[in-house]
PDB file of C-alpha atoms and ligand atoms in Angstrom:
ATOM      1  CA  MET A  33     -45.071 -61.382  70.551  1.00  0.00           C
ATOM      2  CA  GLN A  34     -47.345 -59.681  73.045  1.00  0.00           C
ATOM      3  CA  ARG A  35     -49.264 -57.833  70.319  1.00  0.00           C
ATOM      4  CA  GLN A  36     -49.842 -61.156  68.523  1.00  0.00           C
ATOM      5  CA  ALA A  37     -50.834 -62.816  71.790  1.00  0.00           C
ATOM      6  CA  LEU A  38     -53.370 -60.061  72.502  1.00  0.00           C
ATOM      7  CA  ARG A  39     -54.855 -60.523  69.026  1.00  0.00           C
ATOM      8  CA  TRP A  40     -55.209 -64.257  69.672  1.00  0.00           C
ATOM      9  CA  ARG A  41     -56.802 -63.546  73.029  1.00  0.00           C
ATOM     10  CA  ARG A  42     -59.340 -61.101  71.516  1.00  0.00           C
ATOM     11  CA  GLN A  43     -60.259 -63.749  68.919  1.00  0.00           C
ATOM     12  CA  GLY A  44     -60.748 -66.335  71.661  1.00  0.00           C
ATOM     13  CA  THR A  45     -57.896 -68.478  70.318  1.00  0.00           C
ATOM     14  CA  ARG A  46     -56.387 -70.879  72.876  1.00  0.00           C
ATOM     15  CA  VAL A  47     -52.619 -70.606  73.294  1.00  0.00           C
ATOM     16  CA  GLY A  48     -50.253 -73.295  74.584  1.00  0.00           C
ATOM     17  CA  LEU A  49     -46.689 -72.328  75.538  1.00  0.00           C
ATOM     18  CA  VAL A  50     -43.613 -74.552  75.804  1.00  0.00           C
ATOM     19  CA  PRO A  51     -40.745 -72.569  77.345  1.00  0.00           C
ATOM     20  CA  THR A  52     -37.276 -73.887  76.417  1.00  0.00           C
ATOM     21  CA  MET A  53     -33.640 -72.898  76.228  1.00  0.00           C
ATOM     22  CA  GLY A  54     -33.398 -74.352  72.702  1.00  0.00           C
ATOM     23  CA  SER A  55     -31.133 -77.109  71.383  1.00  0.00           C
ATOM     24  CA  LEU A  56     -34.369 -78.997  71.083  1.00  0.00           C
ATOM     25  CA  HIS A  57     -34.562 -82.779  71.464  1.00  0.00           C
ATOM     26  CA  ALA A  58     -37.306 -85.399  71.560  1.00  0.00           C
ATOM     27  CA  GLY A  59     -38.122 -84.476  75.185  1.00  0.00           C
ATOM     28  CA  HIS A  60     -39.004 -80.917  74.150  1.00  0.00           C
ATOM     29  CA  LEU A  61     -41.013 -82.229  71.190  1.00  0.00           C
ATOM     30  CA  SER A  62     -43.099 -84.417  73.502  1.00  0.00           C
ATOM     31  CA  LEU A  63     -44.052 -81.233  75.377  1.00  0.00           C
ATOM     32  CA  VAL A  64     -44.996 -79.634  72.043  1.00  0.00           C
ATOM     33  CA  ARG A  65     -47.335 -82.549  71.241  1.00  0.00           C
ATOM     34  CA  ARG A  66     -48.914 -82.199  74.676  1.00  0.00           C
ATOM     35  CA  ALA A  67     -49.345 -78.448  74.157  1.00  0.00           C
ATOM     36  CA  ARG A  68     -51.032 -79.128  70.786  1.00  0.00           C
ATOM     37  CA  ARG A  69     -53.507 -81.526  72.385  1.00  0.00           C
ATOM     38  CA  LEU A  70     -54.274 -78.975  75.106  1.00  0.00           C
ATOM     39  CA  ALA A  71     -54.594 -75.995  72.738  1.00  0.00           C
ATOM     40  CA  GLY A  72     -56.709 -77.949  70.243  1.00  0.00           C
ATOM     41  CA  PRO A  73     -56.450 -77.963  66.430  1.00  0.00           C
ATOM     42  CA  ALA A  74     -57.683 -74.347  66.196  1.00  0.00           C
ATOM     43  CA  GLY A  75     -55.379 -73.174  68.994  1.00  0.00           C
ATOM     44  CA  LYS A  76     -51.839 -71.848  68.733  1.00  0.00           C
ATOM     45  CA  VAL A  77     -48.700 -73.525  70.066  1.00  0.00           C
ATOM     46  CA  VAL A  78     -45.789 -71.235  70.905  1.00  0.00           C
ATOM     47  CA  VAL A  79     -42.278 -72.494  71.705  1.00  0.00           C
ATOM     48  CA  SER A  80     -40.016 -69.954  73.352  1.00  0.00           C
ATOM     49  CA  VAL A  81     -36.275 -70.346  72.870  1.00  0.00           C
ATOM     50  CA  PHE A  82     -34.237 -68.253  75.260  1.00  0.00           C
ATOM     51  CA  VAL A  83     -31.051 -69.177  77.119  1.00  0.00           C
ATOM     52  CA  ASN A  84     -31.882 -67.138  80.175  1.00  0.00           C
ATOM     53  CA  PRO A  85     -28.702 -65.594  81.611  1.00  0.00           C
ATOM     54  CA  THR A  86     -30.216 -64.816  85.021  1.00  0.00           C
ATOM     55  CA  GLN A  87     -30.727 -68.468  85.931  1.00  0.00           C
ATOM     56  CA  PHE A  88     -27.048 -69.381  85.449  1.00  0.00           C
ATOM     57  CA  GLY A  89     -24.431 -68.945  88.170  1.00  0.00           C
ATOM     58  CA  PRO A  90     -21.145 -67.161  87.370  1.00  0.00           C
ATOM     59  CA  GLN A  91     -19.250 -70.474  87.210  1.00  0.00           C
ATOM     60  CA  GLU A  92     -21.899 -72.254  85.130  1.00  0.00           C
ATOM     61  CA  ASP A  93     -22.165 -73.015  81.425  1.00  0.00           C
ATOM     62  CA  PHE A  94     -24.151 -69.991  80.155  1.00  0.00           C
ATOM     63  CA  SER A  95     -21.595 -68.961  77.518  1.00  0.00           C
ATOM     64  CA  ARG A  96     -21.023 -72.470  76.177  1.00  0.00           C
ATOM     65  CA  TYR A  97     -24.636 -73.691  76.440  1.00  0.00           C
ATOM     66  CA  PRO A  98     -25.482 -75.283  73.036  1.00  0.00           C
ATOM     67  CA  ARG A  99     -27.392 -72.930  70.730  1.00  0.00           C
ATOM     68  CA  ASP A 100     -28.795 -73.835  67.295  1.00  0.00           C
ATOM     69  CA  LEU A 101     -31.781 -71.664  66.475  1.00  0.00           C
ATOM     70  CA  GLY A 102     -31.883 -72.718  62.803  1.00  0.00           C
ATOM     71  CA  GLN A 103     -32.287 -76.371  63.716  1.00  0.00           C
ATOM     72  CA  ASP A 104     -34.754 -75.508  66.512  1.00  0.00           C
ATOM     73  CA  VAL A 105     -36.968 -73.617  64.047  1.00  0.00           C
ATOM     74  CA  ARG A 106     -36.837 -76.544  61.585  1.00  0.00           C
ATOM     75  CA  LEU A 107     -37.858 -79.018  64.310  1.00  0.00           C
ATOM     76  CA  CYS A 108     -40.668 -76.728  65.447  1.00  0.00           C
ATOM     77  CA  ARG A 109     -41.947 -76.333  61.904  1.00  0.00           C
ATOM     78  CA  GLN A 110     -41.983 -80.128  61.434  1.00  0.00           C
ATOM     79  CA  ALA A 111     -43.812 -80.490  64.744  1.00  0.00           C
ATOM     80  CA  GLY A 112     -46.545 -78.063  63.671  1.00  0.00           C
ATOM     81  CA  VAL A 113     -45.594 -75.258  66.063  1.00  0.00           C
ATOM     82  CA  ASP A 114     -47.329 -71.970  65.160  1.00  0.00           C
ATOM     83  CA  ALA A 115     -44.721 -69.555  66.510  1.00  0.00           C
ATOM     84  CA  VAL A 116     -41.178 -69.691  67.831  1.00  0.00           C
ATOM     85  CA  PHE A 117     -40.474 -66.802  70.180  1.00  0.00           C
ATOM     86  CA  ALA A 118     -36.700 -66.342  70.349  1.00  0.00           C
ATOM     87  CA  PRO A 119     -35.965 -62.937  71.872  1.00  0.00           C
ATOM     88  CA  GLU A 120     -32.539 -61.364  72.233  1.00  0.00           C
ATOM     89  CA  GLU A 121     -31.145 -60.848  75.722  1.00  0.00           C
ATOM     90  CA  ARG A 122     -31.645 -57.070  75.389  1.00  0.00           C
ATOM     91  CA  GLU A 123     -35.294 -57.504  74.487  1.00  0.00           C
ATOM     92  CA  MET A 124     -35.893 -59.583  77.600  1.00  0.00           C
ATOM     93  CA  TYR A 125     -33.720 -57.556  79.975  1.00  0.00           C
ATOM     94  CA  TRP A 126     -33.586 -53.801  79.592  1.00  0.00           C
ATOM     95  CA  ARG A 127     -29.877 -52.864  79.198  1.00  0.00           C
ATOM     96  CA  GLY A 128     -28.935 -56.565  79.437  1.00  0.00           C
ATOM     97  CA  ALA A 129     -29.235 -59.136  82.169  1.00  0.00           C
ATOM     98  CA  THR A 130     -26.710 -57.819  84.651  1.00  0.00           C
ATOM     99  CA  ALA A 131     -27.578 -54.129  84.523  1.00  0.00           C
ATOM    100  CA  GLY A 132     -31.198 -54.114  83.485  1.00  0.00           C
ATOM    101  CA  ALA A 133     -33.261 -56.150  85.933  1.00  0.00           C
ATOM    102  CA  SER A 134     -34.244 -54.793  89.320  1.00  0.00           C
ATOM    103  CA  THR A 135     -37.587 -56.549  89.697  1.00  0.00           C
ATOM    104  CA  TRP A 136     -37.490 -60.274  90.434  1.00  0.00           C
ATOM    105  CA  VAL A 137     -39.998 -63.045  91.002  1.00  0.00           C
ATOM    106  CA  VAL A 138     -38.787 -65.061  93.973  1.00  0.00           C
ATOM    107  CA  GLU A 139     -40.518 -68.173  95.285  1.00  0.00           C
ATOM    108  CA  GLU A 140     -39.390 -68.631  98.854  1.00  0.00           C
ATOM    109  CA  ALA A 141     -40.425 -72.119  99.971  1.00  0.00           C
ATOM    110  CA  LEU A 142     -40.147 -74.826  97.314  1.00  0.00           C
ATOM    111  CA  SER A 143     -37.038 -73.296  95.747  1.00  0.00           C
ATOM    112  CA  ARG A 144     -34.820 -73.462  98.829  1.00  0.00           C
ATOM    113  CA  GLY A 145     -33.500 -77.051  98.735  1.00  0.00           C
ATOM    114  CA  LEU A 146     -32.218 -79.378  96.001  1.00  0.00           C
ATOM    115  CA  GLU A 147     -31.306 -77.333  92.880  1.00  0.00           C
ATOM    116  CA  GLY A 148     -31.895 -74.104  94.804  1.00  0.00           C
ATOM    117  CA  ALA A 149     -29.341 -75.060  97.445  1.00  0.00           C
ATOM    118  CA  SER A 150     -26.764 -76.065  94.818  1.00  0.00           C
ATOM    119  CA  ARG A 151     -27.419 -73.144  92.467  1.00  0.00           C
ATOM    120  CA  PRO A 152     -27.957 -69.877  94.351  1.00  0.00           C
ATOM    121  CA  ASN A 153     -30.305 -67.478  92.503  1.00  0.00           C
ATOM    122  CA  HIS A 154     -31.191 -70.151  89.918  1.00  0.00           C
ATOM    123  CA  PHE A 155     -34.891 -70.131  90.758  1.00  0.00           C
ATOM    124  CA  ARG A 156     -34.981 -66.341  91.006  1.00  0.00           C
ATOM    125  CA  GLY A 157     -33.902 -66.338  87.361  1.00  0.00           C
ATOM    126  CA  VAL A 158     -36.366 -69.096  86.427  1.00  0.00           C
ATOM    127  CA  GLY A 159     -39.295 -67.463  88.256  1.00  0.00           C
ATOM    128  CA  THR A 160     -38.569 -64.103  86.672  1.00  0.00           C
ATOM    129  CA  VAL A 161     -38.145 -65.325  83.111  1.00  0.00           C
ATOM    130  CA  VAL A 162     -41.202 -67.580  83.316  1.00  0.00           C
ATOM    131  CA  ALA A 163     -43.337 -64.691  84.618  1.00  0.00           C
ATOM    132  CA  LYS A 164     -42.046 -62.509  81.763  1.00  0.00           C
ATOM    133  CA  LEU A 165     -42.810 -65.229  79.192  1.00  0.00           C
ATOM    134  CA  PHE A 166     -46.322 -65.619  80.593  1.00  0.00           C
ATOM    135  CA  ASN A 167     -46.852 -61.852  80.275  1.00  0.00           C
ATOM    136  CA  LEU A 168     -45.508 -61.847  76.714  1.00  0.00           C
ATOM    137  CA  VAL A 169     -47.202 -64.969  75.315  1.00  0.00           C
ATOM    138  CA  LEU A 170     -50.386 -64.849  77.456  1.00  0.00           C
ATOM    139  CA  PRO A 171     -50.863 -68.638  77.278  1.00  0.00           C
ATOM    140  CA  ASP A 172     -53.935 -70.521  78.464  1.00  0.00           C
ATOM    141  CA  VAL A 173     -51.711 -73.476  79.257  1.00  0.00           C
ATOM    142  CA  ALA A 174     -47.954 -73.886  79.706  1.00  0.00           C
ATOM    143  CA  VAL A 175     -46.251 -77.280  79.504  1.00  0.00           C
ATOM    144  CA  PHE A 176     -43.170 -78.154  81.575  1.00  0.00           C
ATOM    145  CA  GLY A 177     -41.173 -81.388  81.864  1.00  0.00           C
ATOM    146  CA  ALA A 178     -40.983 -83.609  84.938  1.00  0.00           C
ATOM    147  CA  LYS A 179     -37.251 -83.894  84.175  1.00  0.00           C
ATOM    148  CA  ASP A 180     -36.910 -80.572  86.048  1.00  0.00           C
ATOM    149  CA  TYR A 181     -39.176 -81.643  88.868  1.00  0.00           C
ATOM    150  CA  GLN A 182     -38.481 -78.830  91.304  1.00  0.00           C
ATOM    151  CA  GLN A 183     -38.753 -76.221  88.542  1.00  0.00           C
ATOM    152  CA  ALA A 184     -42.242 -77.470  87.644  1.00  0.00           C
ATOM    153  CA  ALA A 185     -43.247 -77.350  91.332  1.00  0.00           C
ATOM    154  CA  VAL A 186     -41.924 -73.791  91.705  1.00  0.00           C
ATOM    155  CA  VAL A 187     -43.705 -72.638  88.531  1.00  0.00           C
ATOM    156  CA  LYS A 188     -46.999 -74.184  89.659  1.00  0.00           C
ATOM    157  CA  ARG A 189     -46.654 -72.367  92.969  1.00  0.00           C
ATOM    158  CA  LEU A 190     -45.841 -69.007  91.405  1.00  0.00           C
ATOM    159  CA  VAL A 191     -48.809 -69.283  89.042  1.00  0.00           C
ATOM    160  CA  ARG A 192     -51.051 -69.913  92.028  1.00  0.00           C
ATOM    161  CA  ASP A 193     -49.478 -67.273  94.277  1.00  0.00           C
ATOM    162  CA  LEU A 194     -49.468 -64.525  91.626  1.00  0.00           C
ATOM    163  CA  ASN A 195     -52.837 -65.460  90.008  1.00  0.00           C
ATOM    164  CA  PHE A 196     -51.530 -65.996  86.484  1.00  0.00           C
ATOM    165  CA  PRO A 197     -54.614 -66.949  84.449  1.00  0.00           C
ATOM    166  CA  LEU A 198     -53.210 -70.170  83.016  1.00  0.00           C
ATOM    167  CA  LYS A 199     -52.866 -73.869  83.709  1.00  0.00           C
ATOM    168  CA  VAL A 200     -49.486 -75.540  84.244  1.00  0.00           C
ATOM    169  CA  VAL A 201     -49.195 -79.080  82.879  1.00  0.00           C
ATOM    170  CA  VAL A 202     -46.247 -81.340  83.689  1.00  0.00           C
ATOM    171  CA  ALA A 203     -45.277 -83.993  81.111  1.00  0.00           C
ATOM    172  CA  PRO A 204     -43.194 -87.118  81.820  1.00  0.00           C
ATOM    173  CA  THR A 205     -39.421 -87.351  81.334  1.00  0.00           C
ATOM    174  CA  CYS A 206     -38.315 -88.690  77.922  1.00  0.00           C
ATOM    175  CA  ARG A 207     -35.328 -91.012  78.039  1.00  0.00           C
ATOM    176  CA  GLU A 208     -32.811 -92.434  75.596  1.00  0.00           C
ATOM    177  CA  PRO A 209     -33.247 -96.200  74.971  1.00  0.00           C
ATOM    178  CA  ASP A 210     -30.604 -96.930  77.640  1.00  0.00           C
ATOM    179  CA  GLY A 211     -32.388 -94.815  80.264  1.00  0.00           C
ATOM    180  CA  LEU A 212     -30.383 -91.563  80.186  1.00  0.00           C
ATOM    181  CA  ALA A 213     -32.799 -88.638  80.556  1.00  0.00           C
ATOM    182  CA  MET A 214     -32.742 -86.538  77.379  1.00  0.00           C
ATOM    183  CA  SER A 215     -31.075 -83.180  77.916  1.00  0.00           C
ATOM    184  CA  SER A 216     -29.490 -80.482  75.769  1.00  0.00           C
ATOM    185  CA  ARG A 217     -26.443 -80.879  78.024  1.00  0.00           C
ATOM    186  CA  ASN A 218     -25.983 -84.508  76.890  1.00  0.00           C
ATOM    187  CA  ARG A 219     -24.246 -82.949  73.852  1.00  0.00           C
ATOM    188  CA  TYR A 220     -21.314 -82.119  76.118  1.00  0.00           C
ATOM    189  CA  LEU A 221     -20.727 -85.828  76.866  1.00  0.00           C
ATOM    190  CA  GLU A 222     -17.779 -86.791  74.704  1.00  0.00           C
ATOM    191  CA  GLY A 223     -16.123 -90.205  74.471  1.00  0.00           C
ATOM    192  CA  ASP A 224     -16.845 -92.549  77.366  1.00  0.00           C
ATOM    193  CA  LEU A 225     -18.536 -89.792  79.419  1.00  0.00           C
ATOM    194  CA  ARG A 226     -21.796 -90.719  77.672  1.00  0.00           C
ATOM    195  CA  GLU A 227     -21.509 -94.239  79.119  1.00  0.00           C
ATOM    196  CA  GLN A 228     -20.489 -92.916  82.540  1.00  0.00           C
ATOM    197  CA  ALA A 229     -23.556 -90.639  82.555  1.00  0.00           C
ATOM    198  CA  LEU A 230     -25.659 -93.791  82.968  1.00  0.00           C
ATOM    199  CA  VAL A 231     -24.815 -93.753  86.694  1.00  0.00           C
ATOM    200  CA  LEU A 232     -27.812 -91.493  87.235  1.00  0.00           C
ATOM    201  CA  TRP A 233     -30.201 -94.005  85.679  1.00  0.00           C
ATOM    202  CA  ARG A 234     -28.496 -96.885  87.505  1.00  0.00           C
ATOM    203  CA  ALA A 235     -28.938 -95.037  90.808  1.00  0.00           C
ATOM    204  CA  VAL A 236     -32.628 -94.531  90.022  1.00  0.00           C
ATOM    205  CA  CYS A 237     -33.212 -98.189  89.045  1.00  0.00           C
ATOM    206  CA  HIS A 238     -31.192 -99.548  91.960  1.00  0.00           C
ATOM    207  CA  THR A 239     -33.176 -97.433  94.451  1.00  0.00           C
ATOM    208  CA  GLN A 240     -36.497 -98.242  92.817  1.00  0.00           C
ATOM    209  CA  ALA A 241     -35.771-101.974  93.115  1.00  0.00           C
ATOM    210  CA  ALA A 242     -34.692-101.650  96.763  1.00  0.00           C
ATOM    211  CA  VAL A 243     -37.848 -99.733  97.691  1.00  0.00           C
ATOM    212  CA  ARG A 244     -40.121-102.165  95.837  1.00  0.00           C
ATOM    213  CA  GLN A 245     -38.584-105.184  97.537  1.00  0.00           C
ATOM    214  CA  ALA A 246     -38.688-103.685 101.035  1.00  0.00           C
ATOM    215  CA  ALA A 247     -41.546-104.627 103.336  1.00  0.00           C
ATOM    216  CA  ARG A 248     -41.433-101.235 105.083  1.00  0.00           C
ATOM    217  CA  PRO A 249     -39.972 -97.755 104.415  1.00  0.00           C
ATOM    218  CA  LEU A 250     -36.153 -97.633 104.271  1.00  0.00           C
ATOM    219  CA  PRO A 251     -33.866 -95.084 105.960  1.00  0.00           C
ATOM    220  CA  ALA A 252     -32.956 -92.324 103.476  1.00  0.00           C
ATOM    221  CA  ALA A 253     -29.394 -92.163 104.824  1.00  0.00           C
ATOM    222  CA  ARG A 254     -28.751 -95.801 103.899  1.00  0.00           C
ATOM    223  CA  LEU A 255     -30.119 -95.363 100.384  1.00  0.00           C
ATOM    224  CA  LYS A 256     -28.035 -92.199  99.927  1.00  0.00           C
ATOM    225  CA  ASP A 257     -24.892 -94.138 100.912  1.00  0.00           C
ATOM    226  CA  GLY A 258     -25.721 -96.770  98.317  1.00  0.00           C
ATOM    227  CA  ILE A 259     -26.164 -94.113  95.608  1.00  0.00           C
ATOM    228  CA  GLN A 260     -22.931 -92.387  96.629  1.00  0.00           C
ATOM    229  CA  ARG A 261     -21.064 -95.705  96.241  1.00  0.00           C
ATOM    230  CA  LEU A 262     -22.707 -96.419  92.897  1.00  0.00           C
ATOM    231  CA  VAL A 263     -21.789 -92.981  91.534  1.00  0.00           C
ATOM    232  CA  ALA A 264     -18.202 -93.391  92.771  1.00  0.00           C
ATOM    233  CA  GLN A 265     -17.833 -96.410  90.469  1.00  0.00           C
ATOM    234  CA  ALA A 266     -17.817 -94.075  87.452  1.00  0.00           C
ATOM    235  CA  PRO A 267     -14.389 -92.391  87.563  1.00  0.00           C
ATOM    236  CA  ALA A 268     -15.503 -89.110  85.971  1.00  0.00           C
ATOM    237  CA  ALA A 269     -18.678 -88.819  88.075  1.00  0.00           C
ATOM    238  CA  ARG A 270     -19.109 -86.745  91.238  1.00  0.00           C
ATOM    239  CA  LEU A 271     -22.340 -86.654  93.198  1.00  0.00           C
ATOM    240  CA  ASP A 272     -23.537 -83.075  93.760  1.00  0.00           C
ATOM    241  CA  TYR A 273     -26.587 -84.040  95.812  1.00  0.00           C
ATOM    242  CA  VAL A 274     -29.115 -86.813  96.238  1.00  0.00           C
ATOM    243  CA  GLU A 275     -32.354 -86.189  98.104  1.00  0.00           C
ATOM    244  CA  PHE A 276     -35.526 -88.038  99.031  1.00  0.00           C
ATOM    245  CA  PHE A 277     -38.571 -85.828  99.542  1.00  0.00           C
ATOM    246  CA  ASP A 278     -42.313 -85.421  99.579  1.00  0.00           C
ATOM    247  CA  PRO A 279     -43.501 -84.880  95.973  1.00  0.00           C
ATOM    248  CA  GLU A 280     -45.891 -82.054  96.941  1.00  0.00           C
ATOM    249  CA  THR A 281     -44.095 -80.074  99.647  1.00  0.00           C
ATOM    250  CA  LEU A 282     -40.551 -81.110  98.591  1.00  0.00           C
ATOM    251  CA  ALA A 283     -39.813 -81.559 102.326  1.00  0.00           C
ATOM    252  CA  PRO A 284     -36.938 -84.034 102.876  1.00  0.00           C
ATOM    253  CA  ALA A 285     -38.014 -87.559 103.873  1.00  0.00           C
ATOM    254  CA  ALA A 286     -36.079 -89.499 106.517  1.00  0.00           C
ATOM    255  CA  ARG A 287     -37.794 -92.748 105.508  1.00  0.00           C
ATOM    256  CA  VAL A 288     -38.332 -93.770 101.918  1.00  0.00           C
ATOM    257  CA  GLY A 289     -41.226 -95.809 100.564  1.00  0.00           C
ATOM    258  CA  ARG A 290     -43.411 -95.953  97.487  1.00  0.00           C
ATOM    259  CA  GLY A 291     -44.516 -92.457  96.509  1.00  0.00           C
ATOM    260  CA  THR A 292     -41.396 -90.731  97.832  1.00  0.00           C
ATOM    261  CA  GLN A 293     -39.618 -88.597  95.216  1.00  0.00           C
ATOM    262  CA  LEU A 294     -35.905 -89.116  94.501  1.00  0.00           C
ATOM    263  CA  ALA A 295     -33.786 -86.427  92.827  1.00  0.00           C
ATOM    264  CA  LEU A 296     -30.069 -86.287  92.210  1.00  0.00           C
ATOM    265  CA  ALA A 297     -27.480 -84.114  90.485  1.00  0.00           C
ATOM    266  CA  VAL A 298     -24.183 -85.559  89.276  1.00  0.00           C
ATOM    267  CA  PHE A 299     -21.200 -83.952  87.585  1.00  0.00           C
ATOM    268  CA  VAL A 300     -19.945 -86.186  84.769  1.00  0.00           C
ATOM    269  CA  GLY A 301     -16.688 -84.545  83.812  1.00  0.00           C
ATOM    270  CA  ARG A 302     -17.619 -80.847  83.709  1.00  0.00           C
ATOM    271  CA  THR A 303     -21.242 -81.547  82.798  1.00  0.00           C
ATOM    272  CA  ARG A 304     -23.853 -81.338  85.518  1.00  0.00           C
ATOM    273  CA  LEU A 305     -26.761 -83.723  84.931  1.00  0.00           C
ATOM    274  CA  ILE A 306     -29.975 -84.132  86.921  1.00  0.00           C
ATOM    275  CA  ASP A 307     -32.609 -86.821  87.142  1.00  0.00           C
ATOM    276  CA  ASN A 308     -35.555 -87.675  89.369  1.00  0.00           C
ATOM    277  CA  VAL A 309     -38.255 -90.279  89.758  1.00  0.00           C
ATOM    278  CA  ARG A 310     -41.332 -91.094  91.857  1.00  0.00           C
ATOM    279  CA  LEU A 311     -40.482 -94.276  93.760  1.00  0.00           C
TER     280      LEU A 311
HETATM  281  P1  AMP B 180     -34.691 -76.740  78.861  1.00  0.00           P
HETATM  282  O1  AMP B 180     -34.606 -76.353  77.421  1.00  0.00           O
HETATM  283  O2  AMP B 180     -33.708 -77.788  79.250  1.00  0.00           O
HETATM  284  O3  AMP B 180     -34.749 -75.560  79.766  1.00  0.00           O
HETATM  285  O4  AMP B 180     -36.093 -77.471  79.017  1.00  0.00           O
HETATM  286  C1  AMP B 180     -37.282 -76.879  78.571  1.00  0.00           C
HETATM  287  C2  AMP B 180     -38.442 -77.713  79.035  1.00  0.00           C
HETATM  288  O5  AMP B 180     -38.320 -79.033  78.529  1.00  0.00           O
HETATM  289  C3  AMP B 180     -38.503 -77.835  80.564  1.00  0.00           C
HETATM  290  O6  AMP B 180     -39.854 -77.787  80.982  1.00  0.00           O
HETATM  291  C4  AMP B 180     -37.898 -79.184  80.807  1.00  0.00           C
HETATM  292  O7  AMP B 180     -38.341 -79.797  81.994  1.00  0.00           O
HETATM  293  C5  AMP B 180     -38.381 -79.953  79.586  1.00  0.00           C
HETATM  294  N1  AMP B 180     -37.516 -81.103  79.340  1.00  0.00           N
HETATM  295  C6  AMP B 180     -36.172 -81.113  79.239  1.00  0.00           C
HETATM  296  N2  AMP B 180     -35.714 -82.369  79.053  1.00  0.00           N
HETATM  297  C7  AMP B 180     -36.800 -83.172  79.050  1.00  0.00           C
HETATM  298  C8  AMP B 180     -36.997 -84.576  78.927  1.00  0.00           C
HETATM  299  N3  AMP B 180     -35.979 -85.428  78.777  1.00  0.00           N
HETATM  300  N4  AMP B 180     -38.263 -85.057  78.982  1.00  0.00           N
HETATM  301  C9  AMP B 180     -39.318 -84.214  79.154  1.00  0.00           C
HETATM  302  N5  AMP B 180     -39.193 -82.874  79.280  1.00  0.00           N
HETATM  303  C10 AMP B 180     -37.958 -82.361  79.234  1.00  0.00           C
END
């Protein structure tokens, strides 16, 4: 991959990268279209497919995460992707993930709260694998989804802090017709869990309406209570966290108005889903 990327660079070919963990859906494909526009018709679009072990906790779903490389390659071909980079774990981590990595890329400010607080070491794994992918694919532009809002913020920061010569672009969240944010993990939602997963979208809409109707900023604590109650109405749902914060600094907000960011994580059965929105 790196040899090819260096050839492209020497020829002056623009490269757009879309990093993914595979099991591609329409959300990923919207990032591919964005990458194509940014790379231009003569540029190259690379999709990486790698379920990165170092960003999963020991109790998380690494081993059962959905994998379907054949289908991913077909979708990429249809979408006009130039290269799918799907390395093995041992190619990415010398001697494998647990034994073979002793150098990490750790962002220490934006990655502390939210997902970082719920998933220790998650962003260490993300930062490290993203830095490795940037060094392997040498993209001019990398496209990330707003669905993983904090991840995009952390990646933007690490690109700035470590002087990676590329631009990070964040594309909007793609949703199912009923509002559920598209996610590879939605495949876990069997039976009525799919319907119960709509609590995330309901929480978002409910909060958006409350903030729009309010004449002045609302206390975050009151809105959090409302979301907690809404989530409790779905019997299989358990709120992991809900947070209101500044969209740039990710600092928690005590009062919530237009422009505040909302993010939440909810277990629906065993499946952990996340969503976020700018209010
Ligand atoms: P993943 O394969 O889940 O690690 O996601 C790979 C990239 O696709 C990340 O930048 C995600 O933020 C992005 N992504 C995932 N789901 C969506 C979605 N529903 N809409 C837009 N981007 C998404």
